[in-house]
Coordinates of C-alpha atoms and ligand atoms in Angstrom, one line a residue:
M154 CA 10.1 -48.2 -75.3
D155 CA 11.2 -49.4 -71.9
F156 CA 12.6 -46.8 -69.6
S157 CA 13.3 -49.2 -66.7
F158 CA 16.9 -49.3 -65.6
T159 CA 19.2 -52.3 -66.1
E160 CA 21.5 -53.2 -63.2
E161 CA 24.5 -51.8 -65.2
Q162 CA 22.7 -48.5 -65.7
R163 CA 21.8 -48.2 -62.0
L164 CA 25.5 -48.8 -61.2
L165 CA 26.6 -46.2 -63.8
V166 CA 24.3 -43.5 -62.4
G167 CA 25.2 -44.4 -58.8
T168 CA 28.9 -44.5 -59.4
I169 CA 29.0 -41.1 -61.1
R170 CA 26.7 -39.5 -58.6
E171 CA 29.0 -40.7 -55.8
F172 CA 32.2 -39.7 -57.6
V173 CA 30.8 -36.2 -58.2
H174 CA 29.6 -35.8 -54.7
R175 CA 32.8 -37.2 -53.0
E176 CA 35.6 -36.1 -55.3
L177 CA 34.4 -33.1 -57.4
K178 CA 32.0 -31.1 -55.3
P179 CA 34.6 -30.4 -52.5
L180 CA 36.8 -28.7 -55.2
E181 CA 34.1 -26.3 -56.5
E182 CA 34.6 -23.4 -54.1
D183 CA 38.4 -23.3 -54.5
V184 CA 38.0 -23.2 -58.3
E185 CA 35.3 -20.5 -58.0
A186 CA 37.5 -18.4 -55.7
G187 CA 40.8 -18.9 -57.7
G188 CA 39.2 -19.0 -61.2
Y189 CA 41.7 -21.8 -61.9
L190 CA 42.1 -25.6 -61.6
A191 CA 45.7 -26.6 -61.0
D192 CA 47.2 -29.0 -63.5
D193 CA 48.1 -31.6 -60.8
V194 CA 44.5 -31.6 -59.4
A195 CA 43.2 -31.9 -63.0
R196 CA 45.4 -34.9 -63.6
K197 CA 44.3 -36.6 -60.3
I198 CA 40.6 -36.1 -61.3
R199 CA 41.2 -37.7 -64.6
Q200 CA 43.1 -40.6 -63.1
K201 CA 40.3 -41.2 -60.5
S202 CA 37.7 -41.0 -63.2
Q203 CA 39.6 -43.5 -65.4
K204 CA 40.0 -45.9 -62.5
L205 CA 36.2 -46.0 -62.3
G206 CA 35.9 -46.4 -66.1
L207 CA 34.2 -43.0 -66.5
Y208 CA 36.6 -41.1 -68.7
A209 CA 35.5 -40.8 -72.4
V210 CA 32.7 -43.2 -71.5
N211 CA 30.7 -41.9 -74.6
I212 CA 33.3 -43.2 -77.1
P213 CA 32.9 -46.7 -78.6
R214 CA 34.9 -49.5 -77.0
E215 CA 36.9 -50.2 -80.1
F216 CA 38.7 -46.9 -79.5
G217 CA 39.1 -47.4 -75.8
G218 CA 36.0 -45.7 -74.6
G219 CA 33.1 -46.9 -72.5
G220 CA 30.9 -47.9 -75.4
L221 CA 27.6 -46.6 -73.8
S222 CA 24.4 -46.4 -75.8
F223 CA 23.2 -42.9 -76.4
L224 CA 20.6 -43.1 -73.7
E225 CA 23.2 -44.3 -71.2
W226 CA 25.5 -41.5 -72.3
M227 CA 22.7 -39.0 -71.4
M228 CA 22.2 -40.7 -68.0
A229 CA 26.0 -40.3 -67.4
E230 CA 26.0 -36.7 -68.5
E231 CA 23.1 -35.9 -66.3
Q232 CA 25.1 -37.0 -63.2
F233 CA 28.2 -35.1 -64.3
G234 CA 26.0 -32.1 -64.7
R235 CA 25.8 -31.9 -60.9
T236 CA 29.2 -30.2 -60.7
S237 CA 31.0 -27.2 -62.3
D238 CA 31.9 -27.1 -66.0
I239 CA 35.7 -27.3 -65.5
L240 CA 35.4 -30.3 -63.2
I241 CA 33.2 -32.2 -65.7
R242 CA 35.7 -31.5 -68.4
R243 CA 38.5 -33.0 -66.5
A244 CA 36.5 -36.0 -65.2
F245 CA 34.6 -36.9 -68.3
G246 CA 37.1 -35.6 -71.0
N247 CA 36.2 -33.4 -73.9
V248 CA 36.1 -36.3 -76.3
Y249 CA 33.7 -35.0 -78.9
E250 CA 32.4 -37.5 -81.4
I251 CA 33.6 -35.3 -84.3
L252 CA 37.0 -37.2 -84.0
L253 CA 35.2 -40.4 -84.9
E254 CA 35.2 -39.0 -88.5
A255 CA 39.0 -38.9 -88.5
S256 CA 41.1 -41.0 -90.9
E257 CA 42.8 -44.2 -89.5
K258 CA 46.1 -42.3 -89.1
Q259 CA 44.4 -39.3 -87.5
K260 CA 42.6 -41.6 -85.1
Q261 CA 46.0 -42.9 -83.9
T262 CA 47.4 -39.4 -83.5
Y263 CA 44.4 -37.6 -82.1
L264 CA 41.4 -39.8 -81.1
L265 CA 43.2 -42.5 -79.1
P266 CA 45.3 -40.1 -77.0
A267 CA 42.2 -38.0 -76.4
V268 CA 40.4 -41.1 -75.1
T269 CA 43.3 -42.0 -72.8
G270 CA 43.5 -38.4 -71.6
E271 CA 47.1 -37.9 -72.8
R272 CA 45.8 -35.1 -75.0
T273 CA 42.8 -32.8 -74.9
F274 CA 41.0 -30.9 -77.6
S275 CA 38.4 -28.2 -78.2
V276 CA 36.3 -27.1 -81.2
A277 CA 37.0 -23.7 -82.6
F278 CA 34.3 -22.4 -84.9
T279 CA 33.2 -19.0 -83.6
E280 CA 34.8 -15.8 -84.8
P281 CA 34.3 -12.2 -83.7
E282 CA 32.2 -11.6 -86.9
A283 CA 30.6 -15.1 -87.2
G284 CA 28.7 -16.6 -84.3
S285 CA 25.2 -17.8 -85.0
D286 CA 26.0 -17.4 -88.7
A287 CA 28.7 -20.1 -88.7
A288 CA 29.0 -20.0 -92.5
A289 CA 30.2 -16.4 -92.4
I290 CA 33.6 -17.2 -91.0
R291 CA 36.6 -15.4 -92.4
T292 CA 39.4 -17.8 -91.4
R293 CA 40.8 -18.9 -94.6
A294 CA 42.8 -22.1 -95.6
E295 CA 44.5 -21.5 -98.9
R296 CA 45.9 -24.3 -101.0
S297 CA 49.7 -24.5 -101.1
G298 CA 51.1 -27.5 -102.8
E299 CA 49.8 -30.6 -101.1
G300 CA 48.6 -28.7 -98.1
W301 CA 47.0 -25.4 -96.9
V302 CA 48.1 -22.1 -95.3
L303 CA 45.8 -21.0 -92.5
N304 CA 45.0 -17.4 -91.6
G305 CA 42.4 -15.9 -89.4
S306 CA 41.1 -15.8 -85.9
K307 CA 38.6 -17.4 -83.5
H308 CA 37.2 -16.4 -80.1
F309 CA 35.3 -17.7 -77.1
I310 CA 37.0 -21.1 -77.5
S311 CA 36.3 -23.2 -74.3
D312 CA 39.2 -24.9 -72.5
G313 CA 41.6 -23.2 -74.9
L314 CA 44.4 -22.9 -72.4
F315 CA 44.3 -26.5 -71.4
S316 CA 43.7 -28.1 -74.8
D317 CA 46.5 -29.5 -76.9
F318 CA 44.8 -29.3 -80.3
F319 CA 41.7 -27.8 -81.9
V320 CA 39.2 -28.7 -84.5
V321 CA 39.0 -25.5 -86.5
T322 CA 36.6 -24.4 -89.4
A323 CA 38.1 -22.5 -92.3
V324 CA 37.0 -21.4 -95.8
T325 CA 38.7 -23.5 -98.4
D326 CA 36.6 -22.3 -101.4
P327 CA 35.2 -18.8 -101.0
T328 CA 33.0 -19.3 -104.1
A329 CA 31.1 -22.4 -102.7
G330 CA 29.3 -20.9 -99.7
V331 CA 28.5 -23.5 -97.0
H332 CA 30.1 -26.2 -99.2
G333 CA 33.4 -24.2 -99.2
I334 CA 34.1 -24.7 -95.5
S335 CA 36.4 -27.5 -94.2
T336 CA 37.5 -28.6 -90.7
F337 CA 41.2 -28.9 -89.8
I338 CA 43.1 -30.1 -86.8
V339 CA 45.5 -27.4 -85.5
E340 CA 48.0 -28.3 -82.8
K341 CA 49.1 -26.0 -80.1
G342 CA 52.8 -25.0 -80.8
M343 CA 52.4 -24.9 -84.6
M344 CA 54.4 -22.0 -86.1
G345 CA 52.0 -19.0 -86.5
F346 CA 49.3 -20.3 -84.1
T347 CA 48.8 -18.1 -81.1
I348 CA 46.5 -18.5 -78.2
G349 CA 45.4 -15.0 -77.1
R350 CA 43.5 -13.6 -74.2
D351 CA 41.5 -15.7 -71.7
Q352 CA 38.1 -13.8 -72.1
P353 CA 36.5 -13.2 -68.8
M354 CA 33.0 -14.6 -68.5
M355 CA 30.0 -14.1 -66.2
G356 CA 30.2 -17.7 -64.9
L357 CA 32.0 -21.0 -65.6
R358 CA 34.9 -20.0 -63.5
G359 CA 37.9 -22.2 -64.0
T360 CA 37.2 -22.9 -67.6
S361 CA 39.3 -20.8 -70.0
H362 CA 37.6 -19.1 -73.1
V363 CA 40.3 -17.9 -75.4
E364 CA 40.9 -15.8 -78.5
M365 CA 43.2 -17.4 -81.1
Q366 CA 45.1 -16.2 -84.2
F367 CA 46.4 -18.1 -87.2
E368 CA 49.1 -16.4 -89.2
N369 CA 50.4 -18.5 -92.1
V370 CA 50.0 -21.8 -90.2
S371 CA 51.1 -24.6 -92.5
L372 CA 48.7 -27.5 -92.7
S373 CA 49.2 -30.8 -94.5
S374 CA 46.5 -33.3 -95.7
D375 CA 47.0 -35.1 -92.3
H376 CA 45.3 -32.1 -90.7
L377 CA 42.2 -32.1 -92.8
L378 CA 39.3 -33.7 -90.8
G379 CA 36.7 -35.3 -93.1
S380 CA 36.4 -34.2 -96.7
E381 CA 37.3 -30.8 -98.2
G382 CA 34.1 -28.6 -98.3
Q383 CA 32.2 -30.8 -95.9
G384 CA 33.3 -29.0 -92.8
L385 CA 30.0 -27.5 -91.7
K386 CA 28.1 -30.6 -92.5
L387 CA 30.5 -32.6 -90.4
A388 CA 30.3 -30.1 -87.5
F389 CA 26.5 -29.9 -87.5
A390 CA 26.0 -33.6 -87.8
T391 CA 28.3 -34.6 -84.9
L392 CA 27.8 -31.6 -82.6
G393 CA 24.0 -31.9 -82.6
R394 CA 24.4 -35.0 -80.4
V395 CA 26.9 -33.2 -78.2
R396 CA 24.3 -30.5 -77.5
L397 CA 22.1 -33.1 -76.0
A398 CA 24.9 -34.2 -73.8
Q399 CA 26.5 -30.9 -72.8
V400 CA 23.5 -28.8 -72.6
V401 CA 20.4 -30.9 -72.2
A402 CA 21.5 -33.7 -70.0
R403 CA 23.8 -31.5 -67.9
S404 CA 21.0 -29.0 -67.4
I405 CA 18.8 -31.7 -66.1
G406 CA 21.5 -32.8 -63.6
K407 CA 22.1 -29.2 -62.5
A408 CA 18.4 -28.5 -62.1
T409 CA 18.0 -31.7 -60.1
L410 CA 20.8 -30.7 -57.7
V411 CA 19.3 -27.2 -57.3
M412 CA 15.9 -28.7 -56.7
D413 CA 17.2 -30.9 -53.8
Q414 CA 18.7 -27.8 -52.2
C415 CA 15.5 -25.8 -52.7
L416 CA 13.5 -28.6 -50.9
D417 CA 15.9 -28.8 -48.0
Y418 CA 15.8 -25.0 -47.6
A419 CA 12.0 -24.9 -47.9
R420 CA 11.8 -27.4 -45.0
E421 CA 14.4 -25.7 -42.8
R422 CA 13.9 -22.0 -43.3
R423 CA 11.2 -20.7 -41.0
Q424 CA 9.3 -17.4 -41.3
F425 CA 6.1 -16.3 -39.6
G426 CA 6.5 -19.4 -37.4
A427 CA 6.4 -21.9 -40.2
P428 CA 8.8 -23.5 -42.7
I429 CA 8.6 -21.4 -45.9
G430 CA 7.7 -24.6 -47.8
D431 CA 4.3 -24.4 -46.1
F432 CA 3.5 -21.2 -48.0
Q433 CA 1.6 -21.8 -51.2
M434 CA 3.6 -19.4 -53.3
I435 CA 6.8 -21.3 -52.4
Q436 CA 5.1 -24.6 -53.1
Q437 CA 4.1 -23.4 -56.6
M438 CA 7.7 -22.6 -57.4
L439 CA 8.8 -26.1 -56.2
A440 CA 6.0 -27.8 -58.1
D441 CA 6.7 -25.8 -61.3
S442 CA 10.4 -26.7 -61.2
A443 CA 9.7 -30.4 -60.6
M444 CA 7.3 -30.5 -63.5
E445 CA 9.8 -28.8 -65.9
I446 CA 12.7 -31.0 -64.9
N447 CA 10.8 -34.2 -65.2
G448 CA 9.2 -33.2 -68.6
T449 CA 12.6 -32.3 -70.0
R450 CA 14.2 -35.6 -68.9
L451 CA 11.5 -37.7 -70.4
A452 CA 11.7 -35.8 -73.6
L453 CA 15.5 -36.3 -73.7
W454 CA 15.1 -40.1 -73.0
H455 CA 12.6 -40.4 -75.8
T456 CA 14.9 -38.6 -78.3
A457 CA 17.8 -40.6 -77.0
S458 CA 16.0 -43.9 -77.6
R459 CA 15.1 -42.7 -81.1
I460 CA 18.8 -42.0 -81.7
D461 CA 19.7 -45.5 -80.5
A462 CA 17.1 -46.8 -82.9
G463 CA 19.0 -44.9 -85.7
E464 CA 16.2 -42.3 -86.4
E465 CA 16.8 -38.8 -87.7
V466 CA 16.1 -36.3 -84.8
R467 CA 17.4 -32.9 -85.9
G468 CA 14.3 -31.0 -85.0
S469 CA 14.0 -32.7 -81.7
I470 CA 17.6 -31.7 -80.8
S471 CA 16.8 -28.1 -81.4
M472 CA 13.6 -28.4 -79.4
L473 CA 15.3 -30.0 -76.5
K474 CA 18.2 -27.6 -76.5
V475 CA 15.8 -24.7 -76.0
Q476 CA 13.6 -26.6 -73.6
A477 CA 16.4 -27.7 -71.3
A478 CA 18.3 -24.3 -71.3
E479 CA 15.1 -22.5 -70.4
M480 CA 14.0 -25.1 -67.9
L481 CA 17.3 -24.7 -66.1
G482 CA 17.0 -20.9 -66.2
H483 CA 13.6 -21.1 -64.6
V484 CA 14.7 -23.5 -61.9
V485 CA 17.8 -21.5 -60.9
D486 CA 15.8 -18.2 -61.0
R487 CA 13.2 -19.8 -58.7
A488 CA 16.0 -21.1 -56.5
V489 CA 17.4 -17.6 -55.9
Q490 CA 13.8 -16.5 -55.0
I491 CA 13.2 -19.4 -52.6
F492 CA 16.5 -18.7 -50.8
G493 CA 15.8 -15.0 -50.7
G494 CA 18.8 -12.9 -49.7
A495 CA 20.8 -16.0 -49.1
G496 CA 20.2 -17.0 -52.7
Y497 CA 21.8 -13.7 -53.9
C498 CA 24.7 -13.8 -51.4
R499 CA 28.0 -15.4 -52.5
D500 CA 28.2 -17.4 -49.2
L501 CA 26.0 -20.0 -50.8
P502 CA 26.4 -21.6 -54.3
I503 CA 22.9 -20.7 -55.5
E504 CA 24.0 -17.4 -57.1
R505 CA 26.8 -19.3 -58.8
Y506 CA 24.3 -21.8 -60.3
Y507 CA 22.3 -18.9 -61.5
R508 CA 25.3 -17.3 -63.3
D509 CA 26.6 -20.6 -64.7
A510 CA 23.2 -21.6 -66.1
R511 CA 22.9 -18.5 -68.2
I512 CA 25.3 -19.7 -70.9
Y513 CA 23.1 -22.6 -71.9
R514 CA 20.7 -20.3 -73.8
I515 CA 23.7 -18.9 -75.8
Y516 CA 26.3 -21.4 -76.7
D517 CA 25.9 -24.5 -78.9
G518 CA 23.4 -22.3 -80.8
T519 CA 21.3 -19.6 -79.2
S520 CA 17.6 -20.3 -78.3
E521 CA 16.6 -18.0 -81.2
I522 CA 18.6 -20.0 -83.7
H523 CA 17.3 -23.4 -82.4
R524 CA 13.7 -22.1 -82.4
A525 CA 14.2 -21.1 -86.0
V526 CA 15.6 -24.5 -86.9
L527 CA 12.7 -26.2 -85.2
A528 CA 10.1 -24.0 -86.9
K529 CA 11.7 -24.6 -90.3
Q530 CA 11.7 -28.3 -89.7
M531 CA 8.0 -28.3 -88.9
M532 CA 7.3 -26.0 -91.9
R533 CA 9.0 -28.6 -94.1
G534 CA 6.5 -31.1 -92.8
D535 CA 8.3 -32.8 -90.0
T536 CA 5.6 -33.0 -87.3
S537 CA 7.3 -35.8 -85.4
V538 CA 8.7 -33.2 -83.0
Y539 CA 5.3 -32.8 -81.4
D540 CA 3.3 -35.7 -82.8
I541 CA 5.2 -38.9 -82.1
Y542 CA 2.7 -40.9 -84.2
G543 CA 3.1 -38.5 -87.2
Ligands
LIG242 C1 31.2 -19.2 -72.5 C2 31.2 -19.5 -73.9 C3 31.8 -20.6 -74.4 C4 31.9 -20.9 -75.8 N1 32.6 -22.0 -76.3 C5 32.8 -22.1 -77.6 C6 33.6 -23.1 -78.2 O1 34.2 -23.9 -77.4 N2 33.8 -23.2 -79.5 C7 33.2 -22.3 -80.4 O2 33.4 -22.4 -81.6 N3 32.3 -21.3 -79.9 C8 32.1 -21.2 -78.6 N4 31.3 -20.2 -78.1 C9 30.6 -19.3 -79.0 C10 29.1 -19.5 -79.0 O3 28.8 -20.7 -79.6 C11 28.5 -18.3 -79.6 O4 28.6 -17.2 -78.7 C12 27.0 -18.4 -80.0 O5 26.9 -19.3 -81.1 C13 26.4 -17.1 -80.4 O6 27.1 -16.4 -81.3 P1 27.4 -14.9 -81.0 O7 27.9 -14.8 -79.6 O8 28.3 -14.3 -82.0 O9 26.0 -14.1 -81.0 P2 25.3 -13.5 -82.3 O10 25.3 -14.6 -83.4 O11 26.0 -12.2 -82.7 O12 23.9 -13.3 -81.8 C14 23.5 -12.1 -81.1 C15 22.0 -12.2 -80.9 O13 21.3 -12.2 -82.1 C16 20.4 -13.3 -82.2 N5 20.4 -13.8 -83.6 C17 21.4 -14.0 -84.5 N6 21.0 -14.5 -85.6 C18 19.6 -14.6 -85.5 C19 18.6 -15.0 -86.4 N7 18.8 -15.5 -87.6 N8 17.3 -15.0 -85.9 C20 17.0 -14.5 -84.7 N9 18.0 -14.1 -83.8 C21 19.3 -14.1 -84.2 C22 21.1 -14.4 -81.3 O14 20.1 -15.4 -81.0 C23 21.5 -13.5 -80.2 O15 20.4 -13.3 -79.3 C24 31.2 -20.0 -76.7 C25 30.6 -18.8 -76.2 C26 30.6 -18.6 -74.8 C27 30.0 -17.3 -74.4

């Protein structure tokens, strides 16, 4: 285990930090005020990111991506985490690894254009009646000749207005339980596929979250991703790693940014004739936040190095998801407190960080579900989540 940086890694971190600071952060307030990122601005962000070699940097080189190791991907995501969700999406791409499971033909049609940014996609699993219980979906793909006919609905699908196609879960065999679910690629514009309402959220302004309906959408075998009946297995296997990127690494980046601002404020803001950072109760909040951020980052790096070594880390992913989401919640909550009324007032971004952070305990599996997964893993005898020598 060697956590010292190589020159390339330092360059990667420095480049993204500078790019986020110079190109993305100045756009945050407009996006927040308008609730929208214009398409031409989105395109320019992608082009600038591509020029620096940062777009789809997580995807292997053979498909046109940056070919980072898992640990490096986490370092990159941490830096992207320093800005808003929608700006990260346009600068980094939404190129989830689930498309690496595509057939050769599908890779040409979907993966390669996603890596170049010509096309964007989202994953659509959640339904009004099936959230945490992902196996309880009602969307149904019924066999019809060589293909399927898709009927059902999804909701809360991130980036749905911008995306060109979606990886969708559907029941293909209602008698087979979790082994009766398959994933399909559904393209915007297909007959019978409707994007519905953009559902208003507490935070994440600028990113759309949509309802969608499928009414007799005709799918061919070219739309089936992976094998029939293996949809949930495929989703859980590939999206676990995405959780580390989207939630854990980005939480650390956000928390680090907030921490910098808390320190500046604690030095500048004076009450009772002294900087508030001189008061021990403020110092305790600063110290607690620093300890939690650092502990979460080291735990992530350890798990990332195990992933790079090819180890199975399912329990650790759940543990980190909860740890990071709750760490960020504590850090932004303390930030509002340290800033006092200015932390609650919309003139500063602190209240926005507080609202945006709240989602991390909910999506990509709630804290309750991940605690349950972690506990079950330990009950089955996997103690490696807390005893690395075990
Ligand atoms: C902003 C946003 C973006 C999203 N983006 C996407 C997306 O792009 N694609 C997608 O497919 N989905 C997306 N989702 C959906 C998200 O993943 C779900 O909201 C999440 O999985 C929780 O499901 P639910 O909302 O139905 O809550 P429920 O499952 O109804 O849970 C309600 C409460 O019950 C608890 N609970 C449920 N089951 C148990 C249990 N067994 N033990 C203990 N407690 C339990 C939960 O932890 C929670 O506290 C998004 C949601 C939001 C809000």
